[in-house]
mmCIF file of C-alpha atoms in Angstrom:
data_model
loop_
_atom_site.group_PDB
_atom_site.id
_atom_site.type_symbol
_atom_site.label_atom_id
_atom_site.label_comp_id
_atom_site.label_asym_id
_atom_site.label_seq_id
_atom_site.Cartn_x
_atom_site.Cartn_y
_atom_site.Cartn_z
ATOM 1 C CA MET A 1 91.967 127.335 117.651
ATOM 2 C CA SER A 2 95.497 127.727 118.722
ATOM 3 C CA SER A 3 97.809 130.439 117.254
ATOM 4 C CA SER A 4 100.111 129.895 114.306
ATOM 5 C CA VAL A 5 103.471 128.205 115.061
ATOM 6 C CA LYS A 6 106.608 127.658 113.101
ATOM 7 C CA SER A 7 108.463 124.405 113.416
ATOM 8 C CA GLU A 8 111.721 125.084 111.790
ATOM 9 C CA ASN A 9 113.351 122.342 114.059
ATOM 10 C CA LEU A 10 111.051 119.460 113.440
ATOM 11 C CA PHE A 11 113.279 117.494 111.114
ATOM 12 C CA GLN A 12 116.415 118.247 113.342
ATOM 13 C CA LYS A 13 114.976 116.054 116.273
ATOM 14 C CA LYS A 14 115.745 112.507 116.980
ATOM 15 C CA SER A 15 112.263 111.182 116.391
ATOM 16 C CA CYS A 16 110.041 108.202 116.097
ATOM 17 C CA VAL A 17 108.016 108.469 113.025
ATOM 18 C CA VAL A 18 104.981 106.272 112.449
ATOM 19 C CA VAL A 19 103.428 106.087 109.026
ATOM 20 C CA CYS A 20 100.055 104.037 108.688
ATOM 21 C CA GLY A 21 99.438 103.162 105.201
ATOM 22 C CA ALA A 22 103.044 103.074 104.259
ATOM 23 C CA SER A 23 103.086 100.236 101.470
ATOM 24 C CA ARG A 24 102.400 102.366 98.532
ATOM 25 C CA GLY A 25 101.706 105.711 96.908
ATOM 26 C CA LEU A 26 101.866 108.808 99.374
ATOM 27 C CA GLY A 27 102.531 106.684 102.335
ATOM 28 C CA GLU A 28 105.455 104.999 100.731
ATOM 29 C CA CYS A 29 106.861 108.371 99.411
ATOM 30 C CA ILE A 30 106.314 109.905 102.911
ATOM 31 C CA SER A 31 108.198 107.140 104.650
ATOM 32 C CA ILE A 32 111.278 107.356 102.347
ATOM 33 C CA THR A 33 111.290 111.101 102.127
ATOM 34 C CA PHE A 34 111.020 111.708 105.809
ATOM 35 C CA ALA A 35 113.717 109.118 106.519
ATOM 36 C CA LYS A 36 115.948 111.262 104.301
ATOM 37 C CA LYS A 37 115.141 114.404 106.293
ATOM 38 C CA PHE A 38 114.893 113.410 109.883
ATOM 39 C CA LEU A 39 117.893 113.365 112.169
ATOM 40 C CA THR A 40 120.180 110.281 111.789
ATOM 41 C CA GLY A 41 119.157 107.639 114.317
ATOM 42 C CA SER A 42 115.528 108.329 114.097
ATOM 43 C CA VAL A 43 113.111 105.338 114.056
ATOM 44 C CA PHE A 44 110.465 104.609 111.391
ATOM 45 C CA ILE A 45 107.651 102.312 112.166
ATOM 46 C CA LEU A 46 105.789 101.512 108.989
ATOM 47 C CA LEU A 47 102.218 100.084 109.137
ATOM 48 C CA SER A 48 100.142 98.516 106.292
ATOM 49 C CA ARG A 49 97.852 95.580 105.616
ATOM 50 C CA ASP A 50 100.191 94.547 102.765
ATOM 51 C CA GLY A 51 103.208 92.896 104.361
ATOM 52 C CA LYS A 52 104.826 91.954 101.089
ATOM 53 C CA ALA A 53 104.741 95.591 99.613
ATOM 54 C CA LEU A 54 105.640 96.973 103.256
ATOM 55 C CA GLU A 55 108.860 94.964 103.070
ATOM 56 C CA ASN A 56 109.746 96.431 99.742
ATOM 57 C CA VAL A 57 109.419 99.939 101.146
ATOM 58 C CA LYS A 58 111.560 98.969 104.050
ATOM 59 C CA THR A 59 114.195 97.654 101.742
ATOM 60 C CA SER A 60 114.275 100.936 99.670
ATOM 61 C CA LEU A 61 114.253 102.972 102.848
ATOM 62 C CA GLN A 62 117.162 101.150 104.444
ATOM 63 C CA SER A 63 119.120 101.338 101.111
ATOM 64 C CA GLU A 64 118.736 104.985 100.866
ATOM 65 C CA CYS A 65 118.998 105.588 104.703
ATOM 66 C CA PRO A 66 121.155 103.026 106.211
ATOM 67 C CA ASP A 67 121.472 105.004 109.605
ATOM 68 C CA GLN A 68 117.669 105.017 110.320
ATOM 69 C CA LEU A 69 116.063 102.119 112.069
ATOM 70 C CA CYS A 70 113.083 100.933 110.174
ATOM 71 C CA ILE A 71 110.557 98.589 111.604
ATOM 72 C CA THR A 72 107.416 97.201 109.615
ATOM 73 C CA LYS A 73 104.137 95.788 111.127
ATOM 74 C CA VAL A 74 101.236 94.328 109.244
ATOM 75 C CA PHE A 75 98.302 96.137 110.580
ATOM 76 C CA ASP A 76 94.694 96.630 109.754
ATOM 77 C CA GLN A 77 92.927 99.678 111.178
ATOM 78 C CA GLY A 78 89.634 98.219 109.930
ATOM 79 C CA ILE A 79 89.571 95.443 112.339
ATOM 80 C CA MET A 80 87.456 96.664 115.262
ATOM 81 C CA GLN A 81 88.983 94.914 118.156
ATOM 82 C CA ARG A 82 90.301 96.750 121.186
ATOM 83 C CA GLU A 83 93.470 94.652 121.383
ATOM 84 C CA ASN A 84 94.359 95.478 117.714
ATOM 85 C CA PHE A 85 95.099 98.889 118.883
ATOM 86 C CA GLU A 86 95.907 98.944 122.436
ATOM 87 C CA CYS A 87 98.819 96.442 122.411
ATOM 88 C CA LEU A 88 100.203 97.652 118.952
ATOM 89 C CA PHE A 89 102.905 100.283 119.960
ATOM 90 C CA ASP A 90 103.949 98.680 123.281
ATOM 91 C CA GLY A 91 104.621 95.389 121.366
ATOM 92 C CA ILE A 92 106.844 97.140 118.798
ATOM 93 C CA VAL A 93 108.639 99.249 121.451
ATOM 94 C CA GLN A 94 109.492 96.177 123.617
ATOM 95 C CA SER A 95 110.361 93.839 120.734
ATOM 96 C CA SER A 96 112.549 96.301 118.987
ATOM 97 C CA ASN A 97 114.255 97.694 122.079
ATOM 98 C CA ILE A 98 113.315 101.237 121.277
ATOM 99 C CA SER A 99 114.343 103.643 124.138
ATOM 100 C CA LEU A 100 111.748 106.277 124.636
ATOM 101 C CA ALA A 101 114.056 108.137 126.750
ATOM 102 C CA ASP A 102 116.383 108.741 123.794
ATOM 103 C CA LEU A 103 113.536 110.330 121.611
ATOM 104 C CA GLU A 104 113.006 114.135 121.401
ATOM 105 C CA GLN A 105 109.853 113.820 119.179
ATOM 106 C CA VAL A 106 107.301 111.386 117.769
ATOM 107 C CA VAL A 107 105.308 111.783 114.694
ATOM 108 C CA MET A 108 102.166 110.097 113.524
ATOM 109 C CA VAL A 109 101.228 110.153 109.830
ATOM 110 C CA HIS A 110 97.658 108.880 109.061
ATOM 111 C CA CYS A 111 97.825 108.065 105.405
ATOM 112 C CA ALA A 112 95.580 104.663 105.446
ATOM 113 C CA GLY A 113 92.128 105.045 103.826
ATOM 114 C CA THR A 114 89.798 103.839 101.166
ATOM 115 C CA LEU A 115 87.651 105.449 98.623
ATOM 116 C CA GLY A 116 84.592 103.455 99.766
ATOM 117 C CA ASP A 117 81.859 102.819 97.355
ATOM 118 C CA ILE A 118 81.882 105.615 94.629
ATOM 119 C CA THR A 119 79.623 103.609 92.359
ATOM 120 C CA LYS A 120 76.615 104.942 94.044
ATOM 121 C CA TYR A 121 74.808 108.079 94.718
ATOM 122 C CA CYS A 122 73.663 109.088 98.308
ATOM 123 C CA LYS A 123 70.147 107.952 97.873
ATOM 124 C CA GLU A 124 71.470 104.381 96.843
ATOM 125 C CA MET A 125 73.551 103.835 100.030
ATOM 126 C CA THR A 126 71.451 100.908 101.351
ATOM 127 C CA ASP A 127 73.989 98.345 102.415
ATOM 128 C CA PRO A 128 74.763 98.844 106.135
ATOM 129 C CA LYS A 129 77.770 96.541 106.003
ATOM 130 C CA LYS A 130 79.449 98.585 103.321
ATOM 131 C CA VAL A 131 78.710 101.897 104.996
ATOM 132 C CA ARG A 132 79.972 100.748 108.298
ATOM 133 C CA GLU A 133 83.182 99.173 107.077
ATOM 134 C CA ASN A 134 83.901 102.491 105.274
ATOM 135 C CA PHE A 135 83.735 104.414 108.402
ATOM 136 C CA ASP A 136 85.446 101.661 110.508
ATOM 137 C CA ILE A 137 88.503 102.063 108.225
ATOM 138 C CA ASN A 138 88.538 105.666 107.578
ATOM 139 C CA VAL A 139 87.277 107.418 110.710
ATOM 140 C CA VAL A 140 87.048 104.853 113.782
ATOM 141 C CA GLY A 141 90.229 103.128 112.940
ATOM 142 C CA THR A 142 92.071 106.260 112.538
ATOM 143 C CA ILE A 143 90.773 107.638 115.896
ATOM 144 C CA LEU A 144 91.556 104.508 117.855
ATOM 145 C CA LEU A 145 95.190 104.288 116.462
ATOM 146 C CA ASN A 146 95.688 107.810 117.216
ATOM 147 C CA SER A 147 94.707 107.332 120.684
ATOM 148 C CA ALA A 148 96.886 104.327 121.088
ATOM 149 C CA PHE A 149 99.789 106.413 119.576
ATOM 150 C CA LEU A 150 99.347 109.173 122.178
ATOM 151 C CA LYS A 151 99.049 106.717 125.131
ATOM 152 C CA ALA A 152 102.202 104.723 124.142
ATOM 153 C CA PHE A 153 104.373 107.889 123.632
ATOM 154 C CA LYS A 154 102.758 110.030 126.302
ATOM 155 C CA ASP A 155 106.273 110.731 128.014
ATOM 156 C CA VAL A 156 107.802 112.015 124.763
ATOM 157 C CA GLY A 157 107.870 115.757 124.969
ATOM 158 C CA SER A 158 107.303 116.928 121.349
ATOM 159 C CA LYS A 159 104.392 115.357 119.342
ATOM 160 C CA VAL A 160 103.150 115.958 115.632
ATOM 161 C CA ILE A 161 100.282 114.399 114.135
ATOM 162 C CA ILE A 162 99.785 114.699 110.355
ATOM 163 C CA ASN A 163 96.519 113.624 108.715
ATOM 164 C CA ILE A 164 96.489 113.067 105.043
ATOM 165 C CA SER A 165 93.304 114.886 104.186
ATOM 166 C CA SER A 166 91.677 115.907 100.813
ATOM 167 C CA LEU A 167 89.819 118.584 99.082
ATOM 168 C CA ALA A 168 86.919 116.307 99.375
ATOM 169 C CA GLY A 169 86.905 116.715 103.163
ATOM 170 C CA ILE A 170 85.760 120.333 102.744
ATOM 171 C CA GLN A 171 84.195 120.176 99.224
ATOM 172 C CA PRO A 172 81.420 117.574 98.177
ATOM 173 C CA PHE A 173 81.845 115.520 94.934
ATOM 174 C CA LYS A 174 78.806 113.750 93.261
ATOM 175 C CA SER A 175 78.794 109.835 94.029
ATOM 176 C CA TRP A 176 81.599 110.297 96.585
ATOM 177 C CA SER A 177 79.505 110.627 99.710
ATOM 178 C CA LEU A 178 81.101 108.131 101.717
ATOM 179 C CA TYR A 179 84.687 109.318 100.810
ATOM 180 C CA CYS A 180 83.784 112.830 101.408
ATOM 181 C CA SER A 181 82.011 112.497 104.803
ATOM 182 C CA GLY A 182 84.733 110.116 105.977
ATOM 183 C CA LYS A 183 87.401 112.700 105.287
ATOM 184 C CA ALA A 184 85.400 115.590 106.804
ATOM 185 C CA ALA A 185 84.819 113.580 109.979
ATOM 186 C CA ARG A 186 88.495 112.726 110.195
ATOM 187 C CA GLU A 187 89.469 116.242 109.605
ATOM 188 C CA MET A 188 87.138 117.660 112.179
ATOM 189 C CA PHE A 189 88.412 115.068 114.727
ATOM 190 C CA PHE A 190 92.045 116.409 114.196
ATOM 191 C CA ARG A 191 90.981 120.027 114.477
ATOM 192 C CA THR A 192 89.300 119.077 117.721
ATOM 193 C CA LEU A 193 92.393 117.385 118.944
ATOM 194 C CA ALA A 194 94.454 120.543 118.113
ATOM 195 C CA LEU A 195 92.161 122.735 120.253
ATOM 196 C CA GLU A 196 92.015 120.317 123.155
ATOM 197 C CA GLU A 197 95.758 119.628 123.191
ATOM 198 C CA PRO A 198 97.812 122.835 122.397
ATOM 199 C CA ASP A 199 101.269 121.208 122.875
ATOM 200 C CA ILE A 200 100.585 118.803 120.100
ATOM 201 C CA LEU A 201 101.196 120.120 116.555
ATOM 202 C CA VAL A 202 98.483 119.041 114.243
ATOM 203 C CA LEU A 203 98.351 119.381 110.452
ATOM 204 C CA ASN A 204 95.426 118.305 107.963
ATOM 205 C CA TYR A 205 97.359 118.188 104.752
ATOM 206 C CA ALA A 206 95.471 117.748 101.359
ATOM 207 C CA PRO A 207 98.086 116.560 98.817
ATOM 208 C CA GLY A 208 96.345 117.590 95.577
ATOM 209 C CA PRO A 209 95.572 115.183 92.583
ATOM 210 C CA CYS A 210 98.439 112.690 92.643
ATOM 211 C CA ALA A 211 99.154 110.007 90.144
ATOM 212 C CA THR A 212 98.542 107.059 92.280
ATOM 213 C CA ASP A 213 96.471 103.936 92.028
ATOM 214 C CA MET A 214 93.583 105.588 93.757
ATOM 215 C CA GLN A 215 93.333 108.184 91.007
ATOM 216 C CA LYS A 216 92.987 105.267 88.535
ATOM 217 C CA ASP A 217 90.078 104.114 90.490
ATOM 218 C CA CYS A 218 88.498 107.562 90.512
ATOM 219 C CA ARG A 219 88.511 107.628 86.830
ATOM 220 C CA GLU A 220 87.297 104.142 86.364
ATOM 221 C CA GLN A 221 84.600 103.677 89.224
ATOM 222 C CA SER A 222 83.027 106.982 89.964
ATOM 223 C CA ALA A 223 79.357 106.896 88.995
ATOM 224 C CA ASP A 224 78.818 110.403 88.430
ATOM 225 C CA PRO A 225 79.740 111.395 84.803
ATOM 226 C CA GLU A 226 81.040 114.906 85.672
ATOM 227 C CA THR A 227 83.047 113.615 88.667
ATOM 228 C CA LYS A 228 84.619 110.946 86.491
ATOM 229 C CA GLN A 229 85.270 113.419 83.759
ATOM 230 C CA MET A 230 87.148 115.675 86.085
ATOM 231 C CA PHE A 231 89.707 112.906 87.021
ATOM 232 C CA ILE A 232 90.057 111.954 83.177
ATOM 233 C CA ASP A 233 90.598 115.580 82.223
ATOM 234 C CA ALA A 234 93.289 115.945 84.948
ATOM 235 C CA LEU A 235 95.060 112.857 83.653
ATOM 236 C CA ASN A 236 94.935 113.823 79.825
ATOM 237 C CA SER A 237 96.038 117.503 80.712
ATOM 238 C CA GLY A 238 99.019 116.550 82.639
ATOM 239 C CA GLY A 239 97.398 117.867 85.800
ATOM 240 C CA LEU A 240 98.383 115.035 88.115
ATOM 241 C CA LEU A 241 101.140 115.563 90.684
ATOM 242 C CA SER A 242 103.810 113.058 91.339
ATOM 243 C CA PRO A 243 103.631 111.860 94.952
ATOM 244 C CA GLN A 244 107.186 113.234 95.569
ATOM 245 C CA THR A 245 106.138 116.738 94.329
ATOM 246 C CA SER A 246 103.269 116.739 96.957
ATOM 247 C CA ILE A 247 105.337 115.355 99.641
ATOM 248 C CA ASP A 248 108.189 117.842 99.059
ATOM 249 C CA LYS A 249 105.371 120.502 99.605
ATOM 250 C CA LEU A 250 104.281 118.778 102.797
ATOM 251 C CA CYS A 251 107.875 118.998 103.979
ATOM 252 C CA GLU A 252 107.849 122.733 103.249
ATOM 253 C CA VAL A 253 104.626 123.215 105.150
ATOM 254 C CA LEU A 254 106.052 121.550 108.105
ATOM 255 C CA THR A 255 108.795 123.936 108.487
ATOM 256 C CA SER A 256 106.585 126.895 107.754
ATOM 257 C CA LYS A 257 104.155 128.960 109.969
ATOM 258 C CA PHE A 258 100.620 127.608 110.370
ATOM 259 C CA GLU A 259 97.872 127.249 112.761
ATOM 260 C CA SER A 260 97.779 123.868 114.583
ATOM 261 C CA GLY A 261 94.784 121.861 113.212
ATOM 262 C CA ALA A 262 94.774 123.817 109.941
ATOM 263 C CA HIS A 263 93.734 122.537 106.526
ATOM 264 C CA ILE A 264 96.559 123.164 104.152
ATOM 265 C CA ASP A 265 96.376 122.221 100.562
ATOM 266 C CA PHE A 266 99.023 121.520 98.160
ATOM 267 C CA TYR A 267 98.155 124.689 96.046
ATOM 268 C CA ASP A 268 97.922 126.856 99.158
ATOM 269 C CA GLU A 269 100.652 129.560 99.636
ATOM 270 C CA ILE A 270 103.020 128.691 102.348
ATOM 271 C CA LYS A 271 103.546 131.424 105.115
ATOM 272 C CA GLN A 272 107.146 131.821 106.301
#
């Protein structure tokens, strides 16, 4: 693994920032928070399956950050067709007249994903379609999108990849086999990328338990009683984080010293 690096100027570069899964929750918060922090004149490309919600995020972003360019694109990374990925960024760059030569940095935030089927235990995973769809969305689609991003912006000097990970990527939870294995596979992919490409800054960020729609699904759908109760207790005890609190910590991490490819949790101590 590469040595620790500090990126104190990350937010001070004219950048193109891509956020996949930008229409709600953490992705929405990342989009608006980053737009406030990045150098004026940066470009934000927001991707999501939900076009209506995406336009609402764009309206909020442009209202708060009128000097940033915001582009939205309805995109489903679970559609396993080569052209879904290969033509994505070239089309956006051309139609929006983005000058790659003017960019100092490109940033890719992988926030899209699903819980998968958390109503079953490992031994009950018998539906090949559901299992395949889970890995298509959470793993295969992420890999293909990441490769398309790196190809489209290969001539931009500075590159940053942020994978929104989870404690579930490094620790198993009962009845969460699909989610845990998907997060673990995704994280290992990005750790390998960091090893192969030392000039790319890679971060696996686990945002902690945040008050999002996904948390509600965890409380209501988890098959395992202990797992379900853990999330109920987090809600009742006031232990859930707001998305803004978690993303503020992400911004701190990005300007701190960390090893490219590292898994950093919201609760981890930051090295300055």
